[in-house]
Coordinates of C-alpha atoms and ligand atoms in Angstrom, one line a residue:
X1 CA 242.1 197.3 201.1
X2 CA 243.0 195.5 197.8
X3 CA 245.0 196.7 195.6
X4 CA 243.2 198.6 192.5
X5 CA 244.2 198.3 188.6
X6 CA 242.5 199.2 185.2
X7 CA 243.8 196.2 183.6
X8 CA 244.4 192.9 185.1
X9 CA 246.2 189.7 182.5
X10 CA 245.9 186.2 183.9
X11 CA 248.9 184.2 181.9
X12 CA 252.1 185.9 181.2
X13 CA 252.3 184.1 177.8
X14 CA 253.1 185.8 174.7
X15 CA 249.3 187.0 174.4
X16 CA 248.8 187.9 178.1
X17 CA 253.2 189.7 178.7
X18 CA 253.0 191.8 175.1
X19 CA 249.5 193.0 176.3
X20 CA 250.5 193.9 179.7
X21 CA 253.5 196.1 178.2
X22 CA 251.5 197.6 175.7
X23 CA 248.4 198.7 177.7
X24 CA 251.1 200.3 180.5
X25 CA 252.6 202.2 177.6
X26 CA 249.1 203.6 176.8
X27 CA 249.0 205.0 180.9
X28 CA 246.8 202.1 181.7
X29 CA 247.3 200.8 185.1
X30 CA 248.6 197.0 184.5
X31 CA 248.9 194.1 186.6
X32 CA 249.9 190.5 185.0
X33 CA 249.6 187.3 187.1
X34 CA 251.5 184.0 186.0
X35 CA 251.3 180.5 187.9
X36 CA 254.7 179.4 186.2
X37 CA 257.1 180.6 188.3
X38 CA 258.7 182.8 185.0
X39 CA 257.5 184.5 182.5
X40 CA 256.9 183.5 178.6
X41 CA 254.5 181.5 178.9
X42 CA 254.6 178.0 177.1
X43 CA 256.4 179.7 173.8
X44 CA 259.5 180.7 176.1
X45 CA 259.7 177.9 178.3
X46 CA 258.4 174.8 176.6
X47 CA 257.7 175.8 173.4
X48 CA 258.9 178.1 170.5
X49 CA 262.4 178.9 172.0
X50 CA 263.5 175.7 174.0
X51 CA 262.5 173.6 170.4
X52 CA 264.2 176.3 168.0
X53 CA 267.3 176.0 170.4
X54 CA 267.2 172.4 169.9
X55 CA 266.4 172.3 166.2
X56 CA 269.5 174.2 165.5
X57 CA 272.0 172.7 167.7
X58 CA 270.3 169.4 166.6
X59 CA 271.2 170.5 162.6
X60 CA 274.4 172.0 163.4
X61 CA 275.5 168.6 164.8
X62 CA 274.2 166.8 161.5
X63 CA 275.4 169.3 159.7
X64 CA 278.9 169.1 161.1
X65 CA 279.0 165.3 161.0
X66 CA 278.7 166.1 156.9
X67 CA 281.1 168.4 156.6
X68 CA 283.7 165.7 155.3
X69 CA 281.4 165.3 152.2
X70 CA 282.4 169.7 151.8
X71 CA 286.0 169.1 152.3
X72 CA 285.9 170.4 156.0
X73 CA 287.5 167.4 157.6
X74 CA 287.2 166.9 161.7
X75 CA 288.5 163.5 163.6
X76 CA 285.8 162.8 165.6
X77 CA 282.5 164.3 166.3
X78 CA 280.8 163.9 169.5
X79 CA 278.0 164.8 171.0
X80 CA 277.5 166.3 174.8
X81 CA 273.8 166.1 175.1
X82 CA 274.1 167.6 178.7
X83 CA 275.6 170.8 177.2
X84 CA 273.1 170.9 174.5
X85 CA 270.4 170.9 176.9
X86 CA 272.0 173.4 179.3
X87 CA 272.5 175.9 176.1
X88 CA 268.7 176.0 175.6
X89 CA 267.9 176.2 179.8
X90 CA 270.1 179.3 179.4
X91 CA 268.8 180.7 176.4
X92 CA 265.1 180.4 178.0
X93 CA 266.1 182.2 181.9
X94 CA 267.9 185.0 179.5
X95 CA 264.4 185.3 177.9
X96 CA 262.3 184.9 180.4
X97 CA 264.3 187.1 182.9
X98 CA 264.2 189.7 180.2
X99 CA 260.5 190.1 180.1
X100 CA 260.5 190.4 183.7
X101 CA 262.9 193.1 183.3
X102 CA 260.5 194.7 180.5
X103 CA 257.7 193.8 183.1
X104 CA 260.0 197.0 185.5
X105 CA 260.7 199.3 183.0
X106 CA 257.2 199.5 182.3
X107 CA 256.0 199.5 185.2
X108 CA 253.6 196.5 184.9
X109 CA 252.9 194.9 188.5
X110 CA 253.9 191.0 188.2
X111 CA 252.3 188.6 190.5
X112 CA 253.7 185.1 190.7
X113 CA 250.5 182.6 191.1
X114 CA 247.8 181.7 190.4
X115 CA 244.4 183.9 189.4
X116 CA 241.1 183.5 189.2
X117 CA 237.9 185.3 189.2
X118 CA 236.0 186.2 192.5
X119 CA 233.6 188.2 190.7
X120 CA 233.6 189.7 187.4
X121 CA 235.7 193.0 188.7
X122 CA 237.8 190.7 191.5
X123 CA 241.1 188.4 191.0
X124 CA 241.7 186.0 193.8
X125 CA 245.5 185.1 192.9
X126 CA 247.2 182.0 195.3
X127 CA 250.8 181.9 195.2
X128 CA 252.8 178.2 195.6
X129 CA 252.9 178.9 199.3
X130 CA 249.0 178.7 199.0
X131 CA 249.3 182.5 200.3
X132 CA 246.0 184.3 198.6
X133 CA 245.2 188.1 198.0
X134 CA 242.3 189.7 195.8
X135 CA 243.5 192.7 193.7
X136 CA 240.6 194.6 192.3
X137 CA 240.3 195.7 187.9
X138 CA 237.9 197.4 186.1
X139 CA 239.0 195.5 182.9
X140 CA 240.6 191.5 182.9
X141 CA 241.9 189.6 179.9
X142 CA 242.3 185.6 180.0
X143 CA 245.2 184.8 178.0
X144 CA 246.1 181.5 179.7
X145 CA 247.5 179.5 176.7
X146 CA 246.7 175.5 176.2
X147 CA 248.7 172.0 177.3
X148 CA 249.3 169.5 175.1
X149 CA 246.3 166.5 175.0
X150 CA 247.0 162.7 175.2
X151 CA 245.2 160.3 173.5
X152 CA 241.8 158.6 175.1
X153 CA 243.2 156.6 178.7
X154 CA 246.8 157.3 178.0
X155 CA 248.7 159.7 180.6
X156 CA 251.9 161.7 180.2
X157 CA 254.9 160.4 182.2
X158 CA 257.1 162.7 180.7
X159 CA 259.8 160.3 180.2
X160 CA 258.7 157.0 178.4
X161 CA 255.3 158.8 177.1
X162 CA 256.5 161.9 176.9
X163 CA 254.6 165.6 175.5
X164 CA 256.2 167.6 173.5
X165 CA 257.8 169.5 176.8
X166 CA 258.9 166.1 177.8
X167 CA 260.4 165.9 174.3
X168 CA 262.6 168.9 174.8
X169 CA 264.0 167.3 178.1
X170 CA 265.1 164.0 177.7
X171 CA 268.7 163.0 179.1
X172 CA 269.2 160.4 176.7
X173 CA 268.9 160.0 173.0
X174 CA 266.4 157.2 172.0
X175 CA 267.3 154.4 170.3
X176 CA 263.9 154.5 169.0
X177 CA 260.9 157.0 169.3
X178 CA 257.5 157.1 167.6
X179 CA 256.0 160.1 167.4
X180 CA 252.0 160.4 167.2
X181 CA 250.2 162.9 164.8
X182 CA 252.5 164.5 161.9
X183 CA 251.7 168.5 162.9
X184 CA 254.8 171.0 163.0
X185 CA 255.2 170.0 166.7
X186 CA 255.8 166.1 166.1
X187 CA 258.2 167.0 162.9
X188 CA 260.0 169.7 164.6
X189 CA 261.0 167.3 167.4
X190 CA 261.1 164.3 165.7
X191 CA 263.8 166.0 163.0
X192 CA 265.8 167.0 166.4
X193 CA 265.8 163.1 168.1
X194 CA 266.8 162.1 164.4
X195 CA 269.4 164.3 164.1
X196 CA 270.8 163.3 167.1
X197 CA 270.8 159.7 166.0
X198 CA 266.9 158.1 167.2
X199 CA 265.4 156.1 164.9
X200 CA 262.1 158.4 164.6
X201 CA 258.6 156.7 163.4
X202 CA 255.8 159.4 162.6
X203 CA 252.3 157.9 162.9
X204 CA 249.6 160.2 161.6
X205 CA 246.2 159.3 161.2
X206 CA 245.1 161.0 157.7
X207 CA 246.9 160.7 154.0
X208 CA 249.5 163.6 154.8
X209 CA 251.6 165.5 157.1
X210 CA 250.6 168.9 158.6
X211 CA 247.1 169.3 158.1
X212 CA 245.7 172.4 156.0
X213 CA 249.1 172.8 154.5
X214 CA 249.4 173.7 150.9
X215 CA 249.4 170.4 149.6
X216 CA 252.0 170.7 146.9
X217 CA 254.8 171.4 150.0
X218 CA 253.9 169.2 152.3
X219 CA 254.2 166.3 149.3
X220 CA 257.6 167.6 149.0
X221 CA 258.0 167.8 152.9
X222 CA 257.3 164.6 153.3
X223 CA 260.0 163.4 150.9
X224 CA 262.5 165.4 152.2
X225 CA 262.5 164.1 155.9
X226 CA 262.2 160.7 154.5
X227 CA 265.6 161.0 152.5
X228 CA 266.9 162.7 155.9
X229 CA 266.0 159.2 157.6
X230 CA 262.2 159.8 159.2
X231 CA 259.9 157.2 158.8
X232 CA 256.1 157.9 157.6
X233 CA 253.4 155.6 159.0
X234 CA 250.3 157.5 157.6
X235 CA 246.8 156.6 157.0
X236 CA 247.5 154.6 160.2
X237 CA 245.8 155.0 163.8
X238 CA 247.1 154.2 167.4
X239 CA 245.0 151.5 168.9
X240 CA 247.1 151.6 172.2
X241 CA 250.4 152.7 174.1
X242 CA 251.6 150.1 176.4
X243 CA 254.2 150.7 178.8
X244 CA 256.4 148.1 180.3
X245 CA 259.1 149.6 182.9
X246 CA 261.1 152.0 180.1
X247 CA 259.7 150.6 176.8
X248 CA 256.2 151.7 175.4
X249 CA 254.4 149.5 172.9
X250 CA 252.4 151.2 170.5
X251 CA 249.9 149.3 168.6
X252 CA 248.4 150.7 165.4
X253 CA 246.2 149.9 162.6
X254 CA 247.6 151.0 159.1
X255 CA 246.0 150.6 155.8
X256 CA 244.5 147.6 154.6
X257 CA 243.8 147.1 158.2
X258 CA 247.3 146.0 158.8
X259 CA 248.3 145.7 162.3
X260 CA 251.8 147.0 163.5
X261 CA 253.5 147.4 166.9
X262 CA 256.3 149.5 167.7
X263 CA 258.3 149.5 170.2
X264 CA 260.0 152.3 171.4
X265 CA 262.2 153.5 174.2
X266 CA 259.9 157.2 173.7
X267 CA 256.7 157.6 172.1
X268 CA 256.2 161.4 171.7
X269 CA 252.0 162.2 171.6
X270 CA 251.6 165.8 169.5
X271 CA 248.3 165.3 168.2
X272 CA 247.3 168.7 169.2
X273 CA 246.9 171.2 173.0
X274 CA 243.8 172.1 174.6
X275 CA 242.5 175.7 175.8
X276 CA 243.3 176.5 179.6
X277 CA 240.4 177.3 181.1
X278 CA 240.1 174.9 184.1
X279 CA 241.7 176.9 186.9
X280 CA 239.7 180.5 186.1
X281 CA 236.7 179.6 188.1
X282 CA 235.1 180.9 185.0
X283 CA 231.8 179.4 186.6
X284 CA 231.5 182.4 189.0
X285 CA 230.7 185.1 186.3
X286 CA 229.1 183.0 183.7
X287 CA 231.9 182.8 181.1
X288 CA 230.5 181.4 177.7
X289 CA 232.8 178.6 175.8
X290 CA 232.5 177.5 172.2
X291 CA 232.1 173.5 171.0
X292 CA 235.7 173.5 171.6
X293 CA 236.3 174.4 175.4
X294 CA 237.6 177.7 174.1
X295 CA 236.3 180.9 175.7
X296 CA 233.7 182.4 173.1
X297 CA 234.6 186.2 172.3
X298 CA 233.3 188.6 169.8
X299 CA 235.7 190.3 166.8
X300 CA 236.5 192.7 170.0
X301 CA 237.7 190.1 172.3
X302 CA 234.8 190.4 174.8
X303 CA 233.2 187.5 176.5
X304 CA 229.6 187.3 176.9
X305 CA 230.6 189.3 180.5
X306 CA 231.2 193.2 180.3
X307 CA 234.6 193.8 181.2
X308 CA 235.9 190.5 180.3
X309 CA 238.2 189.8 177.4
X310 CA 240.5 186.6 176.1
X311 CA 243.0 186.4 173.7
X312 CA 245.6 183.6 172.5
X313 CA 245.5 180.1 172.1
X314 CA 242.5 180.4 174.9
X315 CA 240.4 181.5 172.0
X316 CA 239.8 180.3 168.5
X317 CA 242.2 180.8 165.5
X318 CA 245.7 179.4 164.7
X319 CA 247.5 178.4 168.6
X320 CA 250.9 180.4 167.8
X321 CA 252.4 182.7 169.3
X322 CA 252.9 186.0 167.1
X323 CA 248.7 185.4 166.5
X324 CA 248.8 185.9 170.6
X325 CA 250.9 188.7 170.4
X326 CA 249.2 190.8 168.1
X327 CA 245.8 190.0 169.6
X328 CA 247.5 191.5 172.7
X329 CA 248.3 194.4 171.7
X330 CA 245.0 195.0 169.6
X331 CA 243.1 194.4 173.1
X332 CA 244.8 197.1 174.5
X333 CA 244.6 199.6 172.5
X334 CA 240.9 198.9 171.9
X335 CA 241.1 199.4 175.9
X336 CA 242.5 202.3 175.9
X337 CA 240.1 203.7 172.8
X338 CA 242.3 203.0 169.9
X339 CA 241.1 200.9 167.0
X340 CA 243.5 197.9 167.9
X341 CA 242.9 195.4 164.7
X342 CA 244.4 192.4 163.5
X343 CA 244.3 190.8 160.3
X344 CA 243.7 187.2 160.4
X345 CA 244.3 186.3 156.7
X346 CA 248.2 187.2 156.9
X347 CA 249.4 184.8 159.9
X348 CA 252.8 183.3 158.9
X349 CA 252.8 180.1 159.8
X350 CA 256.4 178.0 159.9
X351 CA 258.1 175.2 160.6
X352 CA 261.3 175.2 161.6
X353 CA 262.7 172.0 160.5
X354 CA 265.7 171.5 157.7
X355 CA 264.5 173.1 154.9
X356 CA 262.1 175.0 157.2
X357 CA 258.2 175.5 155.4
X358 CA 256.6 179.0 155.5
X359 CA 253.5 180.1 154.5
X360 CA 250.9 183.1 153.9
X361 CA 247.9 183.6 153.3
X362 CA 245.6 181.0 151.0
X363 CA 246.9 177.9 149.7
X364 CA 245.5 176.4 146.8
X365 CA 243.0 174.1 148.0
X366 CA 241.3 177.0 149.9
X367 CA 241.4 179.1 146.6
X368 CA 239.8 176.1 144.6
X369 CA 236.8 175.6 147.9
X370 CA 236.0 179.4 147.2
X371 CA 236.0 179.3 143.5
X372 CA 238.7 182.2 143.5
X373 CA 240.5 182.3 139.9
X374 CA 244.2 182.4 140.5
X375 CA 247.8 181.9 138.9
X376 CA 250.7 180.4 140.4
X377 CA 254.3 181.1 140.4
X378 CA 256.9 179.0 141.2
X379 CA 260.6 178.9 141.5
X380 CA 262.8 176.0 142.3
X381 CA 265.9 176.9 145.2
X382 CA 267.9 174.4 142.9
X383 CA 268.1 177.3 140.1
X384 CA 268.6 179.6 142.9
X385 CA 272.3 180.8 142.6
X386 CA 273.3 181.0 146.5
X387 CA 271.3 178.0 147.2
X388 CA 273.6 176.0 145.1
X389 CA 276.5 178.1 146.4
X390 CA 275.9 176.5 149.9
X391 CA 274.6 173.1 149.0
X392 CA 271.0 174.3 150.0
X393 CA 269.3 173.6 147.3
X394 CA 266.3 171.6 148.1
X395 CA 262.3 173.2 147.9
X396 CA 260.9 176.0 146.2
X397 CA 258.8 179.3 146.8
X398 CA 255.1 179.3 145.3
X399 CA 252.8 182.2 144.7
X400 CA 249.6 182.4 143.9
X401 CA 247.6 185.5 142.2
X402 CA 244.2 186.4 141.3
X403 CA 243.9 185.7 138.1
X404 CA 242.2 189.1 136.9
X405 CA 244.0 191.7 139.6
X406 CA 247.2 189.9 140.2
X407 CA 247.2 190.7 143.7
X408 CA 249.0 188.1 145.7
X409 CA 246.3 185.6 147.7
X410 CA 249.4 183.4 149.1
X411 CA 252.3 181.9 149.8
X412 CA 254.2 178.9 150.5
X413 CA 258.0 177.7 150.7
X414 CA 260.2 175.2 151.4
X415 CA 263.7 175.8 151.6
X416 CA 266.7 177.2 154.0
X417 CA 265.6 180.7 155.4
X418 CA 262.0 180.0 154.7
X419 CA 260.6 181.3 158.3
X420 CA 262.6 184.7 157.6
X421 CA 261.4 185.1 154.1
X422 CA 257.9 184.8 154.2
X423 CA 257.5 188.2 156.3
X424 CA 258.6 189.9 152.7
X425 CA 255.3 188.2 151.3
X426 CA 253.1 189.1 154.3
X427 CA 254.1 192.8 153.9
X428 CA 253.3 192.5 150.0
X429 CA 250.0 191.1 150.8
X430 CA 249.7 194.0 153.8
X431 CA 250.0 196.4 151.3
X432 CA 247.5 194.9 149.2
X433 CA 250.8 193.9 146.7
X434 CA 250.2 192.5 143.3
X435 CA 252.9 189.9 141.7
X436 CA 254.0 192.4 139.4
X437 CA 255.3 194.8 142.1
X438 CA 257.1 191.6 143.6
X439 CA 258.4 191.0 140.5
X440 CA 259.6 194.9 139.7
X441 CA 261.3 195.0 143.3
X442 CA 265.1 194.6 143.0
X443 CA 266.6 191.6 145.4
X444 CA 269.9 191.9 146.4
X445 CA 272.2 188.8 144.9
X446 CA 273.0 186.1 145.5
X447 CA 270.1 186.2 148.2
X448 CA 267.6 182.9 148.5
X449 CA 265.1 185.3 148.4
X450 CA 265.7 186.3 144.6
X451 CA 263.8 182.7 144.2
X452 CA 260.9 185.5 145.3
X453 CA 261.2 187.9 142.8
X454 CA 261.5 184.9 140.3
X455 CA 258.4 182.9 141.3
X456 CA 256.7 186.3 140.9
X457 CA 258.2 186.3 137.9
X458 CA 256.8 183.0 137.1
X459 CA 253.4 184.2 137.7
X460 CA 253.8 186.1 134.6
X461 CA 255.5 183.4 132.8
X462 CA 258.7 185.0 132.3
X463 CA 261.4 183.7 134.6
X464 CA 264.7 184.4 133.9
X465 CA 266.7 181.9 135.5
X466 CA 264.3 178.6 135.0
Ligands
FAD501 C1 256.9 172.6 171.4 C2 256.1 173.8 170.9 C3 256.7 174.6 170.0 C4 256.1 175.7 169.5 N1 256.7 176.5 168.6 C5 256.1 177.6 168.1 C6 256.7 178.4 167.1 O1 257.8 178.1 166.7 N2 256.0 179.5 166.7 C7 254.8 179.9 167.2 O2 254.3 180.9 166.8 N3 254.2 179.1 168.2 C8 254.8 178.0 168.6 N4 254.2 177.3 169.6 C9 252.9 177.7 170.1 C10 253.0 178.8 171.1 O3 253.8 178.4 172.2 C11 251.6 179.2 171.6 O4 250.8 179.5 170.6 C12 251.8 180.5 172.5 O5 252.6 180.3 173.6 C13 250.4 180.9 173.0 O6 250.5 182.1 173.8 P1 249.4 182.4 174.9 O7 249.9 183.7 175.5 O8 248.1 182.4 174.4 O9 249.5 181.2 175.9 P2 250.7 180.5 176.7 O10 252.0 180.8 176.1 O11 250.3 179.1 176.9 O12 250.7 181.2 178.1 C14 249.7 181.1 179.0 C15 250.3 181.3 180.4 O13 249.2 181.4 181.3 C16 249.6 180.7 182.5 N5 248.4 180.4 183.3 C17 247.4 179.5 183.0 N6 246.4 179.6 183.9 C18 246.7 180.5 184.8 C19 246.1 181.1 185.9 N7 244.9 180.6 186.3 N8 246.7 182.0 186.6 C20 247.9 182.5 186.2 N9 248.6 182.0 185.1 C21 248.0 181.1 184.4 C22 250.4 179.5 182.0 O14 251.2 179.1 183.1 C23 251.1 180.1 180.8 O15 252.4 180.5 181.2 C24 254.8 176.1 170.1 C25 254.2 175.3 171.1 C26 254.9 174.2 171.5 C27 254.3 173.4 172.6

């Protein structure tokens, strides 16, 4: 006799673990199956947390190697890239091993391998000995994430051309690495390798970094890495990656139909990941996709199959992984006959590069598409009094406000602590917030995120300290 469930997760990802959790705090009878080996799915283990782990050891080394400009003098600073890399192996088993530990406490069953569908109420699941079971559920949710995608004919090797988990292994630092499509994944792990002293090349295809961006930051984005040392190749296409024993040739085609070749000792590809949906045997119970290989849901998660559901980056919508998590925990409690909701127009999105970028809501260009009427307020970090206490005084917070109501439509900054910040916007635009009530809320000084209040201010036009 298989085992029996109400709710079964394929992919212990952020989407498919939260889910699990939160549907076996609702009394729902949970089981979650993971291929990986640990929990987390790609965010814990070769994604949000390894790069983040990176990204600030990677600046406090920089930073450090400053500090005789500050008066802080040190003999010699050295770098133990071995250490570095076992600091952020532990920090991922501490994570991972706690959701397993969550996974007990809850009382969610865990299955290590593989699952896919027998039939539309049946979960074959193989585990690496090639041992398989069928456990039995009256409800299933696909949250089974995305992998990165190459470009046409070239293959990951994960050393020389390397994805961005390749990126977040290597045992050397490169001489020199191009990285290939501008996104937050490229600049995040280029900024690390250039921290730690590779000459970094970003090749991206359009006019501009990070696509869909407020246009205004990533203008200043752009010039900010490039006075940290990145350089920009944009407007310029890869025509090939050639790899001879450990150096890759990359050949490109820039503007004016100018021909350049790199070579590199690493050429990271981050020009976007593709929805997992190969190994579900989706065929079996007549699973619809969309145009983009992502499995096709309604406003409810449901599939076209009764019973079915999908959530994360399997699905449409921004591939991060607080989107996954809340869809997770909206999915359940619509399971368990709640009104689970999630508001798509306040995702935070940010990158966690030095000054990090964070944003809410609409950005201007989407504002000007729809014809909205706004304002916009902005504040500079360089008037920002603990900004220029701790030499951090680079980027700016912008808000824009429907011109007639006020009420805030957006946000975007650049600048140290942006990531942390921007959740005081999304609960302002929550709460259906106008600029003014920003602007009337007392910020605690000397606090970056007085440059807040002030850009609400701004909205107004009455700033005091610009
Ligand atoms: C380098 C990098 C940095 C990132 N940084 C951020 C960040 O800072 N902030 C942010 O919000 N997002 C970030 N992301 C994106 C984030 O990791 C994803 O959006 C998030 O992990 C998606 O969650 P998910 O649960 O949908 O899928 P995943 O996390 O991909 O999890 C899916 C899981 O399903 C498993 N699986 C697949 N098929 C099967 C099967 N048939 N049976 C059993 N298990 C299966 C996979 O092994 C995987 O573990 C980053 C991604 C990368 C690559």
């Amino acid at each position: 006799m298989s085992e029996k469930f109400q709710a079964v997760i394929i992919g212990g990802g952020p989407g498919g673990y939260v889910c699990a959790i939160r549907l076996a705090q609702l009394g729902i009878k949970t089981a979650c199956i993971e291929s990986r080996g640990t929990l987390g799915g790609t965010c814990l283990n070769v994604g949000c947390i390894p790069s983040k782990s990176l990204l600030n050891l990677s600046e406090n080394y920089f930073k450090a190697k400053h500090f005789s400009n500050l008066g802080i003098e040190i003999d010699k600073i050295n770098l133990n890239l071995k250490k570095m890399m076992k600091n952020k192996d532990e920090a991922v088993a501490t994570l991972t091993k706690g959701i397993e530990f969550l996974f007990k406490k809850n009382k969610v069953t865990y299955y290590k391998g593989t699952g896919s569908f027998k039939s539309y109420n049946q979960i074959s699941i193989v585990d690496e000995k090639n041992k398989k079971i069928v456990i039995e559920t009256d409800k299933t949710i696909i949250s089974t994430g995305s992998e990165p995608v190459s470009l046409p004919g070239i293959k990951f090797d994960e050393k020389v051309i390397v994805s961005s988990t390749g990126a977040l292994s290597l045992n050397n630092v490169p001489k020199k690495m191009v990285v290939v499509g501008g996104g937050y994944i490229g600049l995040e792990m280029g900024s690390v390798w250039s921290r730690l002293g590779a000459e970094v090349h970003v090749i991206e295809f359009l006019d501009h970094i990070i696509p869909g961006m407020d246009k205004e930051i990533s203008k200043e984005f752009i010039q900010i890495l490039k006075k940290q040392g990145i350089n920009f190749h944009l407007e310029t296409k890869v025509d090939s990656i050639k790899k001879k024993k450990n150096i890759a040739t990359v050949s490109t085609t820039g503007k004016n139909a100018k021909k350049i070749n790199f070579d590199c000792d690493v050429v990271l590809i981050s020009v976007g990941r593709k929805p997992n949906t190969n190994n579900l045997n989706l065929e079996a119970i007549g699973v619809l996709l969309d145009n983009k290989k992502r499995i096709k849901v309604n406003n409810n998660f449901q599939t076209n199959v009764d019973g079915v559901y999908a959530i994360g980056d399997v699905i449409k919508g921004p591939m991060l992984a607080h989107k996954a998590e809340e869809e997770g925990i909206a999915i359940a409690e619509l399971i368990a006959g709640q009104s689970g909701h999630v508001n798509y127009d306040i995702i935070p999105g940010v990158i966690y590069t030095f000054p990090e970028v964070a944003s809410v809501g609409k950005t201007e260009e989407q504002l000007k598409d729809a014809n909205t009427k706004y304002k916009i307020g902005k504040f500079p970090f360089m008037a920002n009094s603990r900004a220029k206490a701790i030499n951090e005084p680079q980027g700016f917070v912008k808000i824009l406000a429907d011109e007639k109501t006020d009420k805030v439509l957006g946000a975007h900054i650049i600048g140290s602590n942006a990531g942390e910040m921007i959740a005081e916007i999304g609960i302002a635009m929550e709460f259906g917030a106008s600029s003014e009530d920003i602007a009337r809320t007392c910020h605690a000084h000397p606090t970056f995120s007085e440059a807040i209040k002030e850009a609400a201010l701004s909205v107004d036009k009455r700033p005091i300290h610009s």
